[in-house]
Amino acid sequence: MESPNGDWIEPGVISCDVLVVGAGLAGLTAARELKSRSPDLKVIVLEAKDRVGGRTCTVDLRAANGKTDRWDLGAQWVGNSQKYILRLLRELQIDTYRQYDEGTKWLQAGSTAIRPFDTQKWSLSFLKQYSLLEACDAAKTLWTLEKLVNTVDVDDIFNTPNAKLFDSLSVEERVRQHTSSRLVRDVLEVATKSIYGIPTKRLSFLYFLYYAKCAGSFENLIETEKNGAQAFKVKGGTEQISQRLATVLASDELFLNTAVTVVDTSDPLGVFVHTADTSAINEAEGTTPSNEKTRFKCRRLILAIPPDECGHLCWVPGLPLHKEQLFNGAPSGNLFKCIITYERAFWREKGFSGEIASTGWTEFSGETMPLVSAFDATTADGNPALVAFLHNEWTERSLEERRTALLRDLARFLGEEANDYIDYRDKDWHLEPFGGGCPVACLPPGNMEAFSHIREPMEPWMVHFSGTETATHWPGYMSGAVQSGLRAAHEVLFHLDHSQVEHRHLKGSIYATDYVFPSAPDNSYTQRAEWSPWPRRILLYSAVALGIYLYSRKYTLSHTARAFRPIERSVIKWWSGYHWP
Amino acid sequence: MESPNGDWIEPGVISCDVLVVGAGLAGLTAARELKSRSPDLKVIVLEAKDRVGGRTCTVDLRAANGKTDRWDLGAQWVGNSQKYILRLLRELQIDTYRQYDEGTKWLQAGSTAIRPFDTQKWSLSFLKQYSLLEACDAAKTLWTLEKLVNTVDVDDIFNTPNAKLFDSLSVEERVRQHTSSRLVRDVLEVATKSIYGIPTKRLSFLYFLYYAKCAGSFENLIETEKNGAQAFKVKGGTEQISQRLATVLASDELFLNTAVTVVDTSDPLGVFVHTADTSAINEAEGTTPSNEKTRFKCRRLILAIPPDECGHLCWVPGLPLHKEQLFNGAPSGNLFKCIITYERAFWREKGFSGEIASTGWTEFSGETMPLVSAFDATTADGNPALVAFLHNEWTERSLEERRTALLRDLARFLGEEANDYIDYRDKDWHLEPFGGGCPVACLPPGNMEAFSHIREPMEPWMVHFSGTETATHWPGYMSGAVQSGLRAAHEVLFHLDHSQVEHRHLKGSIYATDYVFPSAPDNSYTQRAEWSPWPRRILLYSAVALGIYLYSRKYTLSHTARAFRPIERSVIKWWSGYHWP
C-alpha cells in the first residue's frame, strides 16, 4: 500500500528510504554520508550484535601502576596511505600515534632457530643471518611477488596477465613452485596468517595478489614504516570511531540486537526485510531469544556485512548464481588476537622492538607454540603492552593453557620477563555471534570469478553491497570499510537523489564513469595453447640443439664450426667405437 | 523443568527424544531406523521445504503418444555396488531398470571436433580418434589417477601419502602439471562438472581422490556399466523413496515448512531448537512469512542437511573452529539438470546411445554451448527422453534462450530431430530454497583438515551429523545418504538405548570399534625436507655427472673409460683451443 507521498503504510512494518544492515564502520559511514548529503532521507541501521563497531572492539585492561587503559582486540592500525580512514579520523578529531618499531625484531622461520631480522632490509638481514641460497631466494621471491602484484588490474581482475592460472593456484602451491628454501615459505606462511588469519593453502594466489595491489604493494601489508598498514595506532582505540559515527543516528534510526533473517526482493517497489530479536543470544547466558520480530521495508537496502554473513540470510527469491557462489565460497579468516599488559616495556630496555614473527615450530616434533606474530602495543599514554596473534589451532584449548603457552613462547624471544604480566585478554573472532571471523573474507582457489562481481548491486538493483571486502583501496582494513560505505551511499543517492552524488565516491561501482564490466576468464580455443611442461621442454631443447647443429653444419661459421666439430666427431667416434666388453 | 519420567515440560516447547533436521533420504532413514529399533523413542523430523525428498525431485512431463510419465530432476541413478540404497529399494519394493548405453557415444573435447568415444575402452577409442600423444596421455593419466585413488585412506584422510600436498592443489592445477594434452584436461573438466557440478579449479585434489575412493574407483564415478554410478534407474522416480519412508512418521512427527533458525546447545540436558514458518517462502508468490515460531527441545539432535546449510544456522554458543571452517568452507556444487521428452528415441535408431560429453566450445570464439553431458532417459515404460546437464553459466539466461540453445547443441551431436521435442523441464538447484545446490558439498583446496572431522558429533555430543556428505561409501549419492542416516541413528541409539545398536552401522563414526581419530597434516621440521624442483634437479644432475666422471676416471673400467674419455678430451681441447675470430 503506497501513501500519496510515496511511503509505504503496512501494519507492523517499519518503512524507510534506506535500510543499512550492519553497524560497523562501513554501514555507519554509509548512513552518515546519506544523512549529511540528503537530510530528508529516512535511514535506518540494523545491527545483530548489542554494540556498534563490527570488527573493531576496544576493551579496558589493567595497566602499569594500577591504572587501566584501553586496547584494541579488533582492527587497530592505520597506515599513511589509508586516506579514507585518515580523513574520517581528522573529521572526528581522533588522534593517531606512531607504532613503536625501533630495535631488533625476531624471526623464527626456516628452522627452529630464532634470529634477528629487518623488514626494511629483508635481503641484507637474511644474508647476515641465513645462507646465501636463502637470502637470494628471499630477494628473488619478494621481487617477483611485487612485480606480479604490480600487474594486477583491480577494477577488472581477469584482465590481469595469467589471472586464470593464478586463480587455480593456492598461495602454498605457487610458493612451493617458485621458491627453493624453507625460510621463504615459512615467512610467507607467517605473513599470510598474520594478514588474513588463515594458512596459505586456503587462499587463491590471485586474491593474494589483488589484496596486495589494493594496498599498493605486498610490502605495505607487512610493513610498520613508510606506507605500511601497521604505521599508526588510534588513540583511545578504534571502536570509538563507530560510536561517534553512530551519534548522528536518532534512537529510532539504530536498532541493536536486530538480526536480519529474510531479505525479500520479490516486490518491485521495495525490499522487505524480516528480523529476529537477538538480545538473549548476545547476553552471554541467555538461551531463549524472544519471539518478537520486526519487519522493515525500504526503497534501497545496503548490506554492510561480510559476504559469508550475506549467505546466511534467507533470500527470496533465490540469489543469482555468482552472488550465491561468492557468499558460500568466501569464508572469513580468523585472527586470534590477544593483549598482554606489563609493568615495564622490558623489551625496549633490551633494545628489541617487540616485533616477532614465528612459525611456532620447536625442535620437539609435534609441539607447536601458539605465537604467529607480536608487536609493541604500548598505548599513547605510555602503558606498556604487547599485542600477539595466535595460531588458530590454539582455539580449542582453555584460556589458562593458552595464556601459559603464549607467555612461555614470548619468553623464548624476549626473555623471562614476559611471564610477569599484569593483565591478559584474548579474542577468538570466530566465536563472535553475527561476526563470523576477522579480518576479511579469504577467497579459496577458483572462486575469483564470483568475487569480481562483489560490488555489483543486485537486480533489480535495490540491494547494494558494502563492507571492507568490497573496497578497491585497502580492502580488509578500516580504510576499505569507510571507502565502501561512501561508495554504497553514493550508489543509493544515484537512484534516490541524483543531485547529491559525488562521482569520485563511486569509484569501482557500476555507476562510475570509468566502470568496466569485469571480464570472465578466457576459456576459448583461440587462446594461446597451454602446453604442459614436458613436451614443451623437449621441443624447446630439441629445437635449440637442432638449430645449433644446422648452424654449425650448413653455414660453417668458423668459430661455431670449430667449437662443435670436435664434440660431434667424438660423439660419432664414441658411438661407433663403443662395444660392450 | 524436567518431569518425573525425564521429559521436559516447558510452555510453548515441543519436546522429544530425537530431533532430525532435514527430511531427505538421510534424515528419513535415520528416523525410520530409530523408530524401528526403539519404538518407544519420540522422534520428530523438521523440514524447511514443503515436501520431503531433499535433493531428489520427480516431476510429471508430457511424453510420447499423449501420455505423461515421471522423470527425475534430482538424484536419479543407482549403481551395482551402492549396497545401502539397493537394500532400501528392495525393502520398499521399488524396482530398478538398466540405463540404456548401447551404441555410439559422442565426445567434444580437446578441440571443437565431435568424435565417438567408448568409456569401456578409453585408450583404444582415443587411439583411433585422436593422436598418439593424446591417447598415451589419457592412458597414463587415468592409470595414475586410479593408482592415487587407491592410496587414499578414507577413515584417516591425512594418512594418505602426500595428503598435505594434494590438499593444497586444485584439481585443475594437478591436471595441468601432470598431463600434456588439452584432450585429457577437457575430459576431466567435463567429468568434474558432471559429477560435482563445479569446475576443476574450485575442487581440492585430495577431496577429488577421496570421493573416488569412497566410490571404489574414479571409473565407477563416470561409468554406466559394471559398478558404475549410472548403471540403473529407479522405476517411477527417486522422490517416492523419501515419500514411502515418511509414511512411518505420524502427522505430529513430521513438520514441513519448518526451518531451523537457532540451535542452542548451552543447556547440558538437551538441545534447544528454534524454527521459523517458511510456508510463504515455499509458495512461489508468497512474500510474507508468518510470525509463528515453534520451539523444540530434544535429547539428541541429528542434522541431516548439507554442511553449508548447517553454517546458515545461528549457533549458540559459537561453533568449534573446525566445524565453522567446514560449514563456511564447503560450498555445494550446482548440477543444472534438464529433461527433454521425445516422440521417438531417434538416437537409438541411428545407433547412438544418447551419451554425450562436451566442453561446450565451438569454433566461434567466446560462444559456449550449454551442454556438459547427456544420457538416454527413456523410462521403464519406454517413453523416450534425454537427460542433460548444463554449464552453470547458462543459469542467468531465460528459459526460452536456454532451451533453444540446448536443443541446438543436442542437434550438433544427435541430428536435427533433437529439435522436435514434446516437453522440456530444467531445474537449477541453487535456486531451491533451503537446498543450496546439488549434488554434494565440494571442498576447495586447503580445507580437508576441517572435512576430516565431518562425522564427529559436537561436544558435549548431543548434535550428530548426517547427510550424504558424511558417508564413507558413495558420498554424494543416495546410497551415501542412506548409510549416513543409519550411522547417525545408531550413534544416537548408542547414547539413548545401548542395547539396540548394531555396530556395523557405526562404520566411520567415533563409536566404531576400529575408529581412528583423524591425523592432522604433519608440519613438523622432522618431516622429510621439501625441496623445490630446481635446486633438487641441479643437485641430482650434478651428482649423476660427477658420479659418472669419478667412476670413469678413478676406477677406469674399460668400457666406461673408453666411452667418456674422447668426449672429455674434446671438451678440454675445444675449451682451450677456442678463440673468438
PDB file of C-alpha atoms in Angstrom, chain A residues 10 108-112 133 137 140 158 164-165 167-170 172-173 176-182 185-186 201-202 262 264 266-267 272 274 276 281 286-293 295 308 311-314 316 318-322 324-325 328-331 334 359 361-363 365-366 392-393 395-396 428 430-431 434 436-437 444-447 449 521 523-527 530-535 537 558-560 562-564 566-567 570-571 573-574 577-581, chain B residues 10 108-112 133 137 140 158 164-165 167-170 172-173 176-177 179-182 185-186 201-203 262 264 266-267 272 274 276 281 286-293 295 308 311-314 316 318-322 324-325 328-331 334 359 361-363 365-366 392-393 395-396 428 430-431 434 436-437 444-447 449 521 523-528 530-535 537 558-560 562-564 566-567 570-571 573-574 577-581:
ATOM      1  CA  GLU A  10       1.574  -1.534   6.226  1.00  0.00           C
ATOM      2  CA  GLN A 108      61.751 -17.942  13.814  1.00  0.00           C
ATOM      3  CA  ALA A 109      61.413 -19.366  10.333  1.00  0.00           C
ATOM      4  CA  GLY A 110      63.298 -21.739   8.061  1.00  0.00           C
ATOM      5  CA  SER A 111      64.419 -23.721  11.079  1.00  0.00           C
ATOM      6  CA  THR A 112      63.717 -23.696  14.791  1.00  0.00           C
ATOM      7  CA  LEU A 133      70.766 -19.559  -1.070  1.00  0.00           C
ATOM      8  CA  ASP A 137      65.675 -16.908  -2.687  1.00  0.00           C
ATOM      9  CA  LYS A 140      64.068 -13.176  -5.771  1.00  0.00           C
ATOM     10  CA  PHE A 158      40.601 -11.217 -15.059  1.00  0.00           C
ATOM     11  CA  LYS A 164      43.045 -17.769 -14.729  1.00  0.00           C
ATOM     12  CA  LEU A 165      46.222 -19.666 -13.857  1.00  0.00           C
ATOM     13  CA  ASP A 167      43.220 -18.272  -9.510  1.00  0.00           C
ATOM     14  CA  SER A 168      43.535 -22.050  -9.766  1.00  0.00           C
ATOM     15  CA  LEU A 169      46.635 -21.995  -7.516  1.00  0.00           C
ATOM     16  CA  SER A 170      46.696 -21.822  -3.761  1.00  0.00           C
ATOM     17  CA  GLU A 172      51.058 -22.523  -0.873  1.00  0.00           C
ATOM     18  CA  GLU A 173      51.324 -24.259  -4.243  1.00  0.00           C
ATOM     19  CA  ARG A 176      56.198 -24.263  -3.467  1.00  0.00           C
ATOM     20  CA  GLN A 177      56.733 -23.972  -7.232  1.00  0.00           C
ATOM     21  CA  HIS A 178      58.748 -20.755  -7.160  1.00  0.00           C
ATOM     22  CA  THR A 179      60.867 -20.809  -4.021  1.00  0.00           C
ATOM     23  CA  SER A 180      63.736 -23.048  -3.104  1.00  0.00           C
ATOM     24  CA  SER A 181      64.119 -22.552   0.625  1.00  0.00           C
ATOM     25  CA  ARG A 182      62.017 -23.380   3.627  1.00  0.00           C
ATOM     26  CA  ARG A 185      57.970 -20.439   2.560  1.00  0.00           C
ATOM     27  CA  ASP A 186      57.810 -20.053   6.336  1.00  0.00           C
ATOM     28  CA  LYS A 201      46.844 -23.433   1.413  1.00  0.00           C
ATOM     29  CA  ARG A 202      43.336 -21.964   1.706  1.00  0.00           C
ATOM     30  CA  VAL A 262      14.896 -12.900   5.437  1.00  0.00           C
ATOM     31  CA  ASP A 264      12.632 -10.404   0.182  1.00  0.00           C
ATOM     32  CA  SER A 266      10.290 -10.006  -4.966  1.00  0.00           C
ATOM     33  CA  ASP A 267       8.320  -6.741  -4.723  1.00  0.00           C
ATOM     34  CA  PHE A 272      11.174  -6.301   2.531  1.00  0.00           C
ATOM     35  CA  HIS A 274      12.485  -9.672   8.352  1.00  0.00           C
ATOM     36  CA  ALA A 276      14.757 -11.511  14.780  1.00  0.00           C
ATOM     37  CA  ILE A 281      21.879 -14.573  22.255  1.00  0.00           C
ATOM     38  CA  GLY A 286      20.697 -16.143  27.633  1.00  0.00           C
ATOM     39  CA  THR A 287      19.226 -19.141  25.909  1.00  0.00           C
ATOM     40  CA  THR A 288      15.745 -18.093  24.900  1.00  0.00           C
ATOM     41  CA  PRO A 289      15.564 -15.482  22.154  1.00  0.00           C
ATOM     42  CA  SER A 290      12.194 -13.828  22.293  1.00  0.00           C
ATOM     43  CA  ASN A 291       9.579 -14.374  19.646  1.00  0.00           C
ATOM     44  CA  GLU A 292       9.401 -10.723  18.756  1.00  0.00           C
ATOM     45  CA  LYS A 293      10.056  -9.919  15.177  1.00  0.00           C
ATOM     46  CA  ARG A 295       9.692  -6.179   9.707  1.00  0.00           C
ATOM     47  CA  ASP A 308      29.626 -15.137   4.395  1.00  0.00           C
ATOM     48  CA  GLY A 311      25.000 -16.043   2.627  1.00  0.00           C
ATOM     49  CA  HIS A 312      23.466 -16.904   5.990  1.00  0.00           C
ATOM     50  CA  LEU A 313      20.327 -14.883   5.206  1.00  0.00           C
ATOM     51  CA  CYS A 314      17.291 -16.420   3.584  1.00  0.00           C
ATOM     52  CA  VAL A 316      13.518 -14.613  -1.511  1.00  0.00           C
ATOM     53  CA  GLY A 318      16.986 -17.199  -4.687  1.00  0.00           C
ATOM     54  CA  LEU A 319      20.240 -15.372  -5.328  1.00  0.00           C
ATOM     55  CA  PRO A 320      21.856 -15.119  -8.760  1.00  0.00           C
ATOM     56  CA  LEU A 321      24.493 -17.862  -9.089  1.00  0.00           C
ATOM     57  CA  HIS A 322      27.535 -15.585  -8.882  1.00  0.00           C
ATOM     58  CA  GLU A 324      25.467 -17.377  -4.095  1.00  0.00           C
ATOM     59  CA  GLN A 325      28.851 -18.705  -5.203  1.00  0.00           C
ATOM     60  CA  ASN A 328      29.058 -19.508   0.148  1.00  0.00           C
ATOM     61  CA  GLY A 329      32.635 -19.526  -1.107  1.00  0.00           C
ATOM     62  CA  ALA A 330      34.340 -16.666   0.742  1.00  0.00           C
ATOM     63  CA  PRO A 331      34.891 -17.789   4.334  1.00  0.00           C
ATOM     64  CA  ASN A 334      40.208 -15.860  11.864  1.00  0.00           C
ATOM     65  CA  THR A 359      56.113 -20.455  12.684  1.00  0.00           C
ATOM     66  CA  TRP A 361      57.720 -24.859  15.497  1.00  0.00           C
ATOM     67  CA  THR A 362      60.205 -26.055  18.036  1.00  0.00           C
ATOM     68  CA  GLU A 363      62.848 -28.748  17.994  1.00  0.00           C
ATOM     69  CA  SER A 365      58.384 -32.736  16.823  1.00  0.00           C
ATOM     70  CA  GLY A 366      54.647 -32.206  17.006  1.00  0.00           C
ATOM     71  CA  ASN A 392      44.163 -20.931  15.221  1.00  0.00           C
ATOM     72  CA  GLU A 393      44.919 -24.473  16.417  1.00  0.00           C
ATOM     73  CA  THR A 395      41.336 -22.043  19.853  1.00  0.00           C
ATOM     74  CA  GLU A 396      40.293 -25.407  21.319  1.00  0.00           C
ATOM     75  CA  ASP A 428      38.753 -15.561  19.147  1.00  0.00           C
ATOM     76  CA  HIS A 430      35.068 -16.836  15.025  1.00  0.00           C
ATOM     77  CA  LEU A 431      33.099 -17.212  18.268  1.00  0.00           C
ATOM     78  CA  PHE A 434      26.949 -12.500  13.839  1.00  0.00           C
ATOM     79  CA  GLY A 436      31.957 -14.912  11.572  1.00  0.00           C
ATOM     80  CA  GLY A 437      35.650 -14.146  11.697  1.00  0.00           C
ATOM     81  CA  PRO A 444      39.885 -20.049  -1.831  1.00  0.00           C
ATOM     82  CA  PRO A 445      41.326 -21.029  -5.238  1.00  0.00           C
ATOM     83  CA  GLY A 446      38.873 -20.962  -8.130  1.00  0.00           C
ATOM     84  CA  ASN A 447      36.264 -18.522  -6.864  1.00  0.00           C
ATOM     85  CA  GLU A 449      35.197 -15.039 -10.959  1.00  0.00           C
ATOM     86  CA  PRO A 521      38.388 -15.935 -17.530  1.00  0.00           C
ATOM     87  CA  ASN A 523      38.450 -20.354 -21.962  1.00  0.00           C
ATOM     88  CA  SER A 524      38.086 -20.218 -25.712  1.00  0.00           C
ATOM     89  CA  TYR A 525      40.148 -22.328 -28.069  1.00  0.00           C
ATOM     90  CA  THR A 526      41.534 -19.259 -29.748  1.00  0.00           C
ATOM     91  CA  GLN A 527      43.548 -18.601 -26.594  1.00  0.00           C
ATOM     92  CA  GLU A 530      48.521 -24.233 -22.972  1.00  0.00           C
ATOM     93  CA  TRP A 531      51.418 -26.650 -23.067  1.00  0.00           C
ATOM     94  CA  SER A 532      52.328 -28.814 -20.191  1.00  0.00           C
ATOM     95  CA  PRO A 533      56.000 -28.559 -19.169  1.00  0.00           C
ATOM     96  CA  TRP A 534      57.481 -31.757 -20.510  1.00  0.00           C
ATOM     97  CA  PRO A 535      56.589 -31.749 -24.205  1.00  0.00           C
ATOM     98  CA  ARG A 537      60.714 -28.576 -22.773  1.00  0.00           C
ATOM     99  CA  SER A 558      84.389 -20.622 -38.469  1.00  0.00           C
ATOM    100  CA  HIS A 559      84.111 -20.284 -34.710  1.00  0.00           C
ATOM    101  CA  THR A 560      80.874 -22.254 -34.313  1.00  0.00           C
ATOM    102  CA  ARG A 562      85.407 -25.081 -34.710  1.00  0.00           C
ATOM    103  CA  ALA A 563      83.553 -25.188 -31.441  1.00  0.00           C
ATOM    104  CA  PHE A 564      81.205 -28.043 -32.200  1.00  0.00           C
ATOM    105  CA  PRO A 566      85.315 -31.970 -32.226  1.00  0.00           C
ATOM    106  CA  ILE A 567      82.386 -32.773 -29.965  1.00  0.00           C
ATOM    107  CA  SER A 570      83.965 -37.618 -30.733  1.00  0.00           C
ATOM    108  CA  VAL A 571      80.304 -38.480 -30.229  1.00  0.00           C
ATOM    109  CA  LYS A 573      83.523 -41.967 -32.809  1.00  0.00           C
ATOM    110  CA  TRP A 574      82.360 -42.950 -29.360  1.00  0.00           C
ATOM    111  CA  GLY A 577      83.657 -47.494 -31.459  1.00  0.00           C
ATOM    112  CA  TYR A 578      81.693 -48.431 -28.407  1.00  0.00           C
ATOM    113  CA  HIS A 579      81.242 -52.124 -27.708  1.00  0.00           C
ATOM    114  CA  TRP A 580      80.278 -53.903 -24.551  1.00  0.00           C
ATOM    115  CA  PRO A 581      83.228 -55.862 -23.341  1.00  0.00           C
TER     116      PRO A 581
ATOM    117  CA  GLU B  10       8.041 -26.053  29.115  1.00  0.00           C
ATOM    118  CA  GLN B 108      33.657 -32.942 -27.930  1.00  0.00           C
ATOM    119  CA  ALA B 109      36.920 -32.327 -26.116  1.00  0.00           C
ATOM    120  CA  GLY B 110      40.488 -31.422 -26.978  1.00  0.00           C
ATOM    121  CA  SER B 111      39.267 -29.425 -29.961  1.00  0.00           C
ATOM    122  CA  THR B 112      35.912 -28.343 -31.328  1.00  0.00           C
ATOM    123  CA  LEU B 133      50.285 -38.335 -27.779  1.00  0.00           C
ATOM    124  CA  ASP B 137      48.415 -39.101 -22.167  1.00  0.00           C
ATOM    125  CA  LYS B 140      48.811 -42.515 -18.396  1.00  0.00           C
ATOM    126  CA  PHE B 158      45.760 -37.278   6.198  1.00  0.00           C
ATOM    127  CA  LYS B 164      49.061 -32.282   2.557  1.00  0.00           C
ATOM    128  CA  LEU B 165      50.426 -31.618  -0.921  1.00  0.00           C
ATOM    129  CA  ASP B 167      45.056 -30.744  -0.444  1.00  0.00           C
ATOM    130  CA  SER B 168      46.855 -27.544  -1.415  1.00  0.00           C
ATOM    131  CA  LEU B 169      46.313 -28.276  -5.124  1.00  0.00           C
ATOM    132  CA  SER B 170      43.194 -27.618  -7.118  1.00  0.00           C
ATOM    133  CA  GLU B 172      42.935 -28.039 -12.369  1.00  0.00           C
ATOM    134  CA  GLU B 173      46.493 -27.353 -11.204  1.00  0.00           C
ATOM    135  CA  ARG B 176      47.924 -29.055 -15.600  1.00  0.00           C
ATOM    136  CA  GLN B 177      51.109 -30.358 -14.001  1.00  0.00           C
ATOM    137  CA  THR B 179      49.015 -34.054 -18.375  1.00  0.00           C
ATOM    138  CA  SER B 180      50.329 -32.947 -21.719  1.00  0.00           C
ATOM    139  CA  SER B 181      47.246 -32.714 -23.899  1.00  0.00           C
ATOM    140  CA  ARG B 182      44.224 -30.494 -23.921  1.00  0.00           C
ATOM    141  CA  ARG B 185      42.239 -31.801 -19.403  1.00  0.00           C
ATOM    142  CA  ASP B 186      38.930 -31.242 -21.181  1.00  0.00           C
ATOM    143  CA  LYS B 201      39.641 -25.096 -10.328  1.00  0.00           C
ATOM    144  CA  ARG B 202      37.332 -24.980  -7.285  1.00  0.00           C
ATOM    145  CA  LEU B 203      37.988 -28.544  -6.079  1.00  0.00           C
ATOM    146  CA  VAL B 262      18.768 -21.231  16.091  1.00  0.00           C
ATOM    147  CA  ASP B 264      21.142 -23.760  21.279  1.00  0.00           C
ATOM    148  CA  SER B 266      24.225 -24.347  26.005  1.00  0.00           C
ATOM    149  CA  ASP B 267      21.940 -26.466  28.195  1.00  0.00           C
ATOM    150  CA  PHE B 272      17.005 -26.335  22.141  1.00  0.00           C
ATOM    151  CA  HIS B 274      14.104 -22.532  17.259  1.00  0.00           C
ATOM    152  CA  ALA B 276      10.526 -20.331  11.576  1.00  0.00           C
ATOM    153  CA  ILE B 281       8.592 -18.678   1.107  1.00  0.00           C
ATOM    154  CA  GLY B 286       4.290 -15.593  -1.072  1.00  0.00           C
ATOM    155  CA  THR B 287       6.193 -12.678   0.350  1.00  0.00           C
ATOM    156  CA  THR B 288       5.147 -12.512   3.966  1.00  0.00           C
ATOM    157  CA  PRO B 289       6.307 -15.413   6.110  1.00  0.00           C
ATOM    158  CA  SER B 290       4.126 -15.601   9.187  1.00  0.00           C
ATOM    159  CA  ASN B 291       5.423 -14.691  12.586  1.00  0.00           C
ATOM    160  CA  GLU B 292       4.664 -18.099  14.031  1.00  0.00           C
ATOM    161  CA  LYS B 293       7.585 -19.843  15.570  1.00  0.00           C
ATOM    162  CA  ARG B 295      10.459 -24.266  19.608  1.00  0.00           C
ATOM    163  CA  ASP B 308      26.704 -25.167   4.048  1.00  0.00           C
ATOM    164  CA  GLY B 311      26.557 -22.966   8.584  1.00  0.00           C
ATOM    165  CA  HIS B 312      23.469 -20.839   7.871  1.00  0.00           C
ATOM    166  CA  LEU B 313      22.008 -21.605  11.308  1.00  0.00           C
ATOM    167  CA  CYS B 314      22.662 -19.410  14.306  1.00  0.00           C
ATOM    168  CA  VAL B 316      24.549 -20.714  20.491  1.00  0.00           C
ATOM    169  CA  GLY B 318      29.589 -20.463  18.760  1.00  0.00           C
ATOM    170  CA  LEU B 319      30.777 -23.477  16.820  1.00  0.00           C
ATOM    171  CA  PRO B 320      34.180 -25.115  17.354  1.00  0.00           C
ATOM    172  CA  LEU B 321      36.630 -23.754  14.760  1.00  0.00           C
ATOM    173  CA  HIS B 322      36.876 -26.931  12.672  1.00  0.00           C
ATOM    174  CA  GLU B 324      32.764 -23.453  11.441  1.00  0.00           C
ATOM    175  CA  GLN B 325      35.613 -23.821   8.951  1.00  0.00           C
ATOM    176  CA  ASN B 328      31.639 -21.991   5.783  1.00  0.00           C
ATOM    177  CA  GLY B 329      34.178 -23.646   3.519  1.00  0.00           C
ATOM    178  CA  ALA B 330      32.282 -26.448   1.776  1.00  0.00           C
ATOM    179  CA  PRO B 331      30.005 -24.857  -0.821  1.00  0.00           C
ATOM    180  CA  ASN B 334      25.329 -26.955  -8.734  1.00  0.00           C
ATOM    181  CA  THR B 359      33.157 -28.782 -23.288  1.00  0.00           C
ATOM    182  CA  TRP B 361      33.234 -24.810 -27.055  1.00  0.00           C
ATOM    183  CA  THR B 362      32.677 -24.118 -30.712  1.00  0.00           C
ATOM    184  CA  GLU B 363      34.879 -22.741 -33.432  1.00  0.00           C
ATOM    185  CA  SER B 365      35.488 -17.713 -30.021  1.00  0.00           C
ATOM    186  CA  GLY B 366      33.545 -16.708 -26.928  1.00  0.00           C
ATOM    187  CA  ASN B 392      26.219 -23.183 -14.894  1.00  0.00           C
ATOM    188  CA  GLU B 393      26.934 -20.034 -16.939  1.00  0.00           C
ATOM    189  CA  THR B 395      21.652 -20.064 -15.292  1.00  0.00           C
ATOM    190  CA  GLU B 396      21.339 -16.319 -15.948  1.00  0.00           C
ATOM    191  CA  ASP B 428      18.642 -25.016 -11.328  1.00  0.00           C
ATOM    192  CA  HIS B 430      20.944 -23.389  -6.425  1.00  0.00           C
ATOM    193  CA  LEU B 431      17.594 -21.558  -6.602  1.00  0.00           C
ATOM    194  CA  PHE B 434      16.805 -24.369   1.831  1.00  0.00           C
ATOM    195  CA  GLY B 436      21.685 -24.659  -1.622  1.00  0.00           C
ATOM    196  CA  GLY B 437      22.862 -26.741  -4.525  1.00  0.00           C
ATOM    197  CA  PRO B 444      38.047 -26.146  -2.153  1.00  0.00           C
ATOM    198  CA  PRO B 445      41.815 -26.587  -1.761  1.00  0.00           C
ATOM    199  CA  GLY B 446      43.128 -26.347   1.793  1.00  0.00           C
ATOM    200  CA  ASN B 447      40.029 -27.236   3.807  1.00  0.00           C
ATOM    201  CA  GLU B 449      41.587 -30.846   7.621  1.00  0.00           C
ATOM    202  CA  PRO B 521      48.658 -32.730   8.270  1.00  0.00           C
ATOM    203  CA  ASN B 523      54.020 -29.738   9.549  1.00  0.00           C
ATOM    204  CA  SER B 524      56.890 -30.520  11.865  1.00  0.00           C
ATOM    205  CA  TYR B 525      60.512 -29.957  10.943  1.00  0.00           C
ATOM    206  CA  THR B 526      61.299 -33.614  11.391  1.00  0.00           C
ATOM    207  CA  GLN B 527      59.308 -34.311   8.235  1.00  0.00           C
ATOM    208  CA  ARG B 528      61.139 -35.185   5.035  1.00  0.00           C
ATOM    209  CA  GLU B 530      60.595 -30.386   0.990  1.00  0.00           C
ATOM    210  CA  TRP B 531      62.806 -29.372  -1.894  1.00  0.00           C
ATOM    211  CA  SER B 532      61.647 -27.150  -4.642  1.00  0.00           C
ATOM    212  CA  PRO B 533      62.285 -28.543  -8.144  1.00  0.00           C
ATOM    213  CA  TRP B 534      65.235 -26.522  -9.350  1.00  0.00           C
ATOM    214  CA  PRO B 535      67.906 -26.993  -6.677  1.00  0.00           C
ATOM    215  CA  ARG B 537      67.296 -31.092 -10.125  1.00  0.00           C
ATOM    216  CA  SER B 558      87.450 -50.230 -19.634  1.00  0.00           C
ATOM    217  CA  HIS B 559      84.123 -49.570 -21.354  1.00  0.00           C
ATOM    218  CA  THR B 560      83.143 -46.531 -19.319  1.00  0.00           C
ATOM    219  CA  ARG B 562      86.502 -45.712 -23.387  1.00  0.00           C
ATOM    220  CA  ALA B 563      83.075 -44.168 -23.636  1.00  0.00           C
ATOM    221  CA  PHE B 564      83.741 -40.918 -21.860  1.00  0.00           C
ATOM    222  CA  PRO B 566      87.064 -38.885 -26.011  1.00  0.00           C
ATOM    223  CA  ILE B 567      84.238 -36.572 -25.007  1.00  0.00           C
ATOM    224  CA  SER B 570      87.415 -32.975 -26.925  1.00  0.00           C
ATOM    225  CA  VAL B 571      85.691 -30.701 -24.433  1.00  0.00           C
ATOM    226  CA  LYS B 573      90.523 -29.331 -26.383  1.00  0.00           C
ATOM    227  CA  TRP B 574      87.587 -27.262 -27.553  1.00  0.00           C
ATOM    228  CA  GLY B 577      91.573 -24.104 -28.419  1.00  0.00           C
ATOM    229  CA  TYR B 578      88.609 -21.824 -28.713  1.00  0.00           C
ATOM    230  CA  HIS B 579      89.202 -18.192 -29.594  1.00  0.00           C
ATOM    231  CA  TRP B 580      86.873 -15.609 -30.983  1.00  0.00           C
ATOM    232  CA  PRO B 581      87.850 -14.770 -34.541  1.00  0.00           C
TER     233      PRO B 581
END
